């Protein structure tokens, strides 16, 4: 499925013209083009447009409200509330609202999210070498809510917990498709679970929205217990991600990022398996084309700030999914380039446009993807 396309990119290209004339309404110029070096809150609206064969035309919008909980000095990090909603011509939809809240002096960090999706997705099977010829369109409805609280215990070190719940409902009317016939697909109908577990963060970044130097290590473990008709399920999910940033000169930053995910427990619900490819890691791969009990991936991104408003990036990476044994020859390549438009210079908030390229499976066209999102990829 093609990634979301925002009309903001069109205006970003002509930013010098719009910024110096009155061709756009005042509130639009204020959101995207006017520079504000104060610590005032800001709000930006992003129109959304996309299309795909399985969804038809998708339209909607997103809103981002950014603010500081402490306006004295420059210690406290940027907090935000992000809301998103879209509809399609085939009656599908997705809604979400999330927040990242830093108390003054960053002593405690809260995050929370609630979301619902009603979207079909292409399913290719389980493993690191699925075939495009096996693609099977699967309906999915998902409701999820999660909350996290992290307390500063020592310099740059946070300890906390994550908690929440989800309910997946899956279905496929194609009785002969791989979704219904493959013995490796578990829990085809979906399921509901609650989860809770510890989290660990080491964060020495100089900025949480546009980092130029520092390290962040983030890890969590979710212990899951099935509920309702899924009450026999017990499992766990582990995630750890390491990112480091180097300021090579005033305009060039090198970012390194490595991530590992693992599903624990005796069962392997297909909808909980780590999946390779999204708009942040392994760009160029359809999310869910490759999925299994374990995932490992890494990337390097070189970021060049052309001006206060515009930046460009180049990235390379590699990764794979596997059931139990990691295999170096099975690593998949990933590379691409992108553009950044900084609509809030003081807070380092940006819109990103990326094009990623992956492997060329035997007998298939090369995998690739086009992405637009808010903020940096990591």
Coordinates of C-alpha atoms in Angstrom, one line a residue:
X1 CA 0.0 0.0 0.0
X2 CA 1.3 3.4 -0.9
X3 CA 2.2 5.5 2.1
X4 CA 0.4 8.7 3.1
X5 CA 0.9 11.7 0.9
X6 CA 0.5 15.2 2.5
X7 CA -0.2 18.3 0.6
X8 CA 2.3 20.2 2.8
X9 CA 5.2 19.0 0.7
X10 CA 3.8 21.0 -2.3
X11 CA 3.8 24.2 -0.2
X12 CA 7.2 23.5 1.2
X13 CA 8.8 23.5 -2.2
X14 CA 7.5 27.0 -2.8
X15 CA 8.2 28.2 0.8
X16 CA 10.4 31.2 -0.2
X17 CA 7.5 32.6 -2.3
X18 CA 4.8 32.0 0.2
X19 CA 6.8 33.3 3.1
X20 CA 7.5 36.6 1.5
X21 CA 4.0 37.3 0.0
X22 CA 0.5 37.1 1.2
X23 CA -0.5 34.2 -1.1
X24 CA -1.5 32.1 1.9
X25 CA -3.8 32.9 4.8
X26 CA -2.2 34.2 8.0
X27 CA -2.8 31.1 10.1
X28 CA -1.2 28.9 7.4
X29 CA 1.9 31.2 7.2
X30 CA 2.1 31.1 11.0
X31 CA 1.9 27.3 11.2
X32 CA 4.5 26.5 8.5
X33 CA 6.6 29.5 7.5
X34 CA 7.0 32.1 10.3
X35 CA 10.0 31.7 12.6
X36 CA 9.3 31.8 16.4
X37 CA 12.3 31.7 18.7
X38 CA 10.1 31.9 21.9
X39 CA 8.9 28.9 23.9
X40 CA 5.3 29.4 23.0
X41 CA 3.0 26.4 22.1
X42 CA 2.4 25.7 18.5
X43 CA -0.3 23.9 16.4
X44 CA 0.0 22.5 12.9
X45 CA -2.6 20.9 10.7
X46 CA -1.6 18.4 7.9
X47 CA -4.1 17.4 5.2
X48 CA -3.7 13.8 4.2
X49 CA -4.3 12.1 0.8
X50 CA -3.4 8.6 -0.3
X51 CA -4.6 5.7 -2.5
X52 CA -4.2 2.0 -2.9
X53 CA -6.0 -0.8 -4.8
X54 CA -7.3 -2.3 -1.6
X55 CA -8.5 1.0 0.0
X56 CA -9.5 3.3 -2.9
X57 CA -8.9 6.9 -2.1
X58 CA -8.0 7.8 1.5
X59 CA -8.5 11.3 2.8
X60 CA -8.2 12.9 6.2
X61 CA -6.1 15.0 8.4
X62 CA -3.6 15.2 11.3
X63 CA -3.0 17.8 14.0
X64 CA 0.1 18.3 16.2
X65 CA 0.0 20.5 19.3
X66 CA 3.5 21.1 20.7
X67 CA 4.3 22.8 24.0
X68 CA 6.7 23.1 27.0
X69 CA 5.6 22.4 30.5
X70 CA 8.3 24.8 31.7
X71 CA 9.0 28.1 29.8
X72 CA 12.0 29.0 32.0
X73 CA 15.4 28.2 30.4
X74 CA 16.0 25.5 27.8
X75 CA 16.1 22.3 29.9
X76 CA 12.6 20.9 29.6
X77 CA 12.0 18.9 26.4
X78 CA 9.1 19.5 24.0
X79 CA 5.8 17.8 24.8
X80 CA 3.1 17.2 22.3
X81 CA -0.4 15.9 21.5
X82 CA -0.9 14.2 18.1
X83 CA -4.2 13.3 16.5
X84 CA -4.9 11.5 13.3
X85 CA -8.0 10.4 11.3
X86 CA -8.7 9.1 7.8
X87 CA -11.5 7.7 5.8
X88 CA -11.5 5.7 2.5
X89 CA -13.9 5.4 -0.3
X90 CA -14.4 1.7 0.7
X91 CA -15.6 2.6 4.1
X92 CA -12.4 1.9 6.0
X93 CA -11.0 4.2 8.6
X94 CA -8.3 4.7 11.3
X95 CA -8.3 7.0 14.2
X96 CA -5.6 7.7 16.9
X97 CA -4.5 10.2 19.5
X98 CA -1.3 10.1 21.4
X99 CA 0.8 12.3 23.7
X100 CA 4.3 12.6 25.0
X101 CA 4.5 14.7 28.1
X102 CA 7.7 15.9 29.9
X103 CA 7.3 17.4 33.4
X104 CA 9.6 20.4 34.2
X105 CA 13.3 19.6 34.2
X106 CA 12.5 16.2 32.6
X107 CA 12.1 14.4 35.9
X108 CA 9.2 12.3 34.6
X109 CA 8.2 11.3 31.1
X110 CA 4.6 10.1 30.3
X111 CA 3.4 8.7 27.0
X112 CA -0.1 7.5 26.1
X113 CA -2.0 6.5 23.0
X114 CA -5.3 5.1 22.0
X115 CA -6.1 4.0 18.4
X116 CA -8.5 2.1 16.2
X117 CA -7.9 0.8 12.7
X118 CA -10.3 -0.9 10.2
X119 CA -7.9 -1.7 7.4
X120 CA -7.1 -4.7 5.1
X121 CA -3.4 -5.6 4.8
X122 CA -1.5 -7.8 2.4
X123 CA -0.3 -11.0 4.0
X124 CA 2.5 -13.0 2.5
X125 CA 3.1 -15.7 5.0
X126 CA 5.6 -16.2 7.9
X127 CA 9.4 -16.0 7.5
X128 CA 12.2 -14.1 5.9
X129 CA 11.7 -15.4 2.4
X130 CA 8.0 -15.0 1.5
X131 CA 6.8 -14.8 -2.1
X132 CA 4.8 -12.1 -3.7
X133 CA 2.8 -14.8 -5.6
X134 CA 1.4 -15.9 -2.2
X135 CA -0.1 -12.5 -1.3
X136 CA -3.4 -12.7 0.4
X137 CA -5.6 -9.7 1.4
X138 CA -6.6 -10.0 5.1
X139 CA -9.1 -7.9 6.9
X140 CA -8.0 -6.5 10.2
X141 CA -9.7 -4.5 12.9
X142 CA -7.7 -3.4 15.9
X143 CA -8.2 -1.4 19.0
X144 CA -5.2 -0.6 21.2
X145 CA -4.5 1.5 24.2
X146 CA -1.2 1.9 26.0
X147 CA 0.4 4.0 28.8
X148 CA 4.0 4.5 29.9
X149 CA 5.6 6.4 32.8
X150 CA 9.3 6.8 33.3
X151 CA 11.0 8.3 36.3
X152 CA 14.5 9.9 36.3
X153 CA 16.6 8.0 38.8
X154 CA 20.1 9.2 37.9
X155 CA 21.6 11.4 35.2
X156 CA 20.1 10.4 31.9
X157 CA 18.7 7.2 33.3
X158 CA 14.9 6.5 33.5
X159 CA 13.1 3.5 34.9
X160 CA 9.4 2.9 34.4
X161 CA 6.6 0.7 33.3
X162 CA 4.3 0.1 30.3
X163 CA 0.7 -1.1 30.5
X164 CA -2.2 -1.4 28.2
X165 CA -4.4 -3.7 26.1
X166 CA -5.5 -4.6 22.6
X167 CA -8.1 -6.5 20.7
X168 CA -7.4 -7.8 17.1
X169 CA -10.1 -9.2 14.9
X170 CA -8.8 -10.9 11.7
X171 CA -10.5 -12.5 8.7
X172 CA -10.1 -13.7 5.2
X173 CA -12.8 -15.0 2.9
X174 CA -10.3 -16.7 0.6
X175 CA -10.4 -20.3 1.8
X176 CA -7.5 -21.4 -0.4
X177 CA -5.2 -18.4 0.4
X178 CA -2.0 -18.8 2.4
X179 CA -3.6 -17.1 5.4
X180 CA -6.1 -20.0 5.8
X181 CA -4.0 -22.8 4.6
X182 CA -0.5 -22.3 6.0
X183 CA 0.2 -24.3 9.1
X184 CA 2.6 -21.6 10.4
X185 CA -0.3 -19.1 10.9
X186 CA -1.5 -19.2 14.5
X187 CA -4.6 -17.4 15.9
X188 CA -6.2 -16.6 12.6
X189 CA -9.2 -15.0 14.2
X190 CA -7.2 -12.5 16.3
X191 CA -7.5 -12.1 20.1
X192 CA -7.6 -9.7 23.0
X193 CA -4.9 -9.3 25.7
X194 CA -3.8 -7.0 28.5
X195 CA -0.1 -6.3 29.1
X196 CA 2.2 -4.8 31.6
X197 CA 6.0 -4.7 32.1
X198 CA 9.1 -2.7 32.9
X199 CA 10.8 -0.1 30.7
X200 CA 14.4 1.2 30.7
X201 CA 15.7 4.4 29.1
X202 CA 19.2 5.9 28.9
X203 CA 18.9 9.3 27.2
X204 CA 21.8 11.7 26.8
X205 CA 20.5 13.4 23.6
X206 CA 20.8 17.2 23.4
X207 CA 17.4 17.5 21.8
X208 CA 14.5 15.0 21.5
X209 CA 13.1 16.4 18.3
X210 CA 16.2 17.1 16.2
X211 CA 19.2 15.4 17.9
X212 CA 22.7 16.4 16.8
X213 CA 24.6 14.5 19.5
X214 CA 24.0 12.0 22.3
X215 CA 22.8 8.5 22.9
X216 CA 19.4 6.9 23.6
X217 CA 18.9 3.3 24.6
X218 CA 15.2 2.3 25.1
X219 CA 14.0 -1.1 26.1
X220 CA 10.8 -2.6 27.4
X221 CA 9.2 -6.0 28.0
X222 CA 5.4 -6.6 27.8
X223 CA 4.0 -9.6 29.7
X224 CA 0.7 -10.4 28.0
X225 CA -2.3 -12.2 29.3
X226 CA -5.2 -13.1 27.0
X227 CA -8.7 -12.1 28.0
X228 CA -12.2 -12.9 26.8
X229 CA -12.2 -15.7 24.3
X230 CA -8.4 -15.5 24.2
X231 CA -7.9 -16.1 27.9
X232 CA -5.6 -19.1 27.4
X233 CA -2.9 -17.0 25.8
X234 CA 0.2 -16.1 27.7
X235 CA 3.3 -14.5 26.2
X236 CA 5.7 -11.7 26.1
X237 CA 7.2 -9.1 23.8
X238 CA 10.7 -7.6 24.2
X239 CA 12.0 -4.6 22.3
X240 CA 15.4 -2.8 22.6
X241 CA 16.7 0.1 20.4
X242 CA 20.0 1.8 20.5
X243 CA 20.6 5.2 18.7
X244 CA 23.7 7.4 18.7
X245 CA 24.3 10.8 17.0
X246 CA 27.5 12.5 16.0
X247 CA 27.8 16.2 15.0
X248 CA 30.3 16.1 12.2
X249 CA 30.2 19.8 11.6
X250 CA 27.6 22.6 12.1
X251 CA 25.4 21.3 9.3
X252 CA 26.0 17.5 9.1
X253 CA 24.9 14.9 11.6
X254 CA 25.5 11.1 11.5
X255 CA 22.9 8.9 13.2
X256 CA 23.2 5.2 13.9
X257 CA 20.3 3.0 14.9
X258 CA 20.0 -0.7 15.9
X259 CA 16.8 -2.5 17.0
X260 CA 15.9 -6.0 18.2
X261 CA 12.4 -7.4 18.8
X262 CA 11.4 -10.9 20.1
X263 CA 8.1 -12.6 20.8
X264 CA 8.2 -14.9 23.8
X265 CA 6.0 -17.7 24.8
X266 CA 4.8 -21.0 23.5
X267 CA 2.3 -19.6 20.9
X268 CA 3.1 -17.3 18.0
X269 CA 0.0 -15.2 17.1
X270 CA 0.7 -14.0 13.6
X271 CA -0.5 -10.4 14.4
X272 CA 2.0 -10.1 17.2
X273 CA 5.0 -11.2 15.2
X274 CA 7.7 -8.6 14.6
X275 CA 7.4 -7.2 11.1
X276 CA 10.2 -5.8 8.9
X277 CA 9.7 -2.5 7.2
X278 CA 8.0 0.8 8.1
X279 CA 8.6 4.6 7.8
X280 CA 11.3 4.5 10.5
X281 CA 13.3 1.4 10.0
X282 CA 14.0 -0.7 6.8
X283 CA 12.3 1.9 4.6
X284 CA 11.4 0.4 1.3
X285 CA 9.9 -2.8 2.6
X286 CA 6.1 -3.4 2.8
X287 CA 5.3 -3.6 6.5
X288 CA 4.4 -7.3 7.2
X289 CA 5.9 -8.7 4.0
X290 CA 8.4 -10.4 6.3
X291 CA 7.5 -11.4 9.9
X292 CA 8.6 -14.0 12.4
X293 CA 9.3 -14.4 16.1
X294 CA 12.5 -12.3 16.1
X295 CA 13.7 -9.2 14.2
X296 CA 17.0 -7.5 14.1
X297 CA 17.8 -4.4 12.0
X298 CA 20.2 -1.5 11.8
X299 CA 20.7 1.7 9.8
X300 CA 22.9 4.7 9.4
X301 CA 21.5 8.1 8.3
X302 CA 23.6 11.2 7.2
X303 CA 21.6 14.4 7.7
X304 CA 22.6 17.7 6.1
X305 CA 20.9 20.9 7.1
X306 CA 20.8 23.1 3.9
X307 CA 19.1 25.9 5.8
X308 CA 17.0 26.5 8.9
X309 CA 14.0 25.2 7.0
X310 CA 15.3 22.5 4.6
X311 CA 17.4 19.4 5.2
X312 CA 18.3 16.4 3.1
X313 CA 19.3 12.8 4.2
X314 CA 20.8 9.7 2.8
X315 CA 20.5 6.3 4.6
X316 CA 21.6 2.7 4.4
X317 CA 20.5 -0.3 6.5
X318 CA 20.0 -4.0 6.8
X319 CA 17.8 -6.4 8.7
X320 CA 16.0 -9.7 8.8
X321 CA 13.4 -11.7 10.7
X322 CA 14.0 -15.2 11.9
X323 CA 12.3 -17.9 13.9
X324 CA 15.1 -19.0 16.3
X325 CA 18.5 -18.7 14.5
X326 CA 20.0 -15.5 13.1
X327 CA 21.7 -16.0 9.7
X328 CA 24.1 -13.4 8.4
X329 CA 23.6 -14.3 4.7
X330 CA 19.8 -13.7 5.1
X331 CA 20.2 -10.0 5.9
X332 CA 18.3 -7.8 3.5
X333 CA 19.7 -4.4 2.2
X334 CA 18.0 -1.1 2.5
X335 CA 19.0 2.4 1.2
X336 CA 17.5 5.6 0.1
X337 CA 17.2 9.4 0.5
X338 CA 14.9 12.0 1.8
X339 CA 14.0 15.7 2.4
X340 CA 13.1 17.5 5.6
X341 CA 11.0 20.6 6.0
X342 CA 11.2 22.2 9.5
X343 CA 7.9 24.0 10.1
X344 CA 8.9 24.9 13.7
X345 CA 12.6 25.9 13.9
X346 CA 12.7 26.5 17.6
X347 CA 11.3 23.1 18.6
X348 CA 13.0 21.2 15.7
X349 CA 9.7 19.9 14.4
X350 CA 9.7 18.7 10.8
X351 CA 7.9 16.9 8.0
X352 CA 9.9 14.2 6.3
X353 CA 9.7 12.8 2.8
X354 CA 11.7 9.6 2.2
X355 CA 12.1 7.1 -0.7
X356 CA 13.6 3.7 0.4
X357 CA 14.8 0.8 -1.8
X358 CA 15.2 -2.8 -0.7
X359 CA 16.1 -6.1 -2.2
X360 CA 15.0 -7.6 -5.6
X361 CA 13.6 -11.0 -4.9
X362 CA 14.0 -13.6 -7.6
X363 CA 11.3 -13.2 -10.3
X364 CA 10.0 -10.0 -8.7
X365 CA 10.5 -6.3 -9.1
X366 CA 12.7 -4.5 -6.6
X367 CA 11.0 -3.6 -3.3
X368 CA 10.6 0.1 -2.6
X369 CA 8.5 2.5 -0.7
X370 CA 7.6 6.2 -0.4
X371 CA 7.0 7.7 3.0
X372 CA 5.8 11.0 4.5
X373 CA 5.7 11.5 8.2
X374 CA 6.3 13.9 11.1
X375 CA 9.6 14.2 12.9
X376 CA 12.9 12.3 12.2
X377 CA 12.9 8.6 11.4
X378 CA 14.8 8.0 14.7

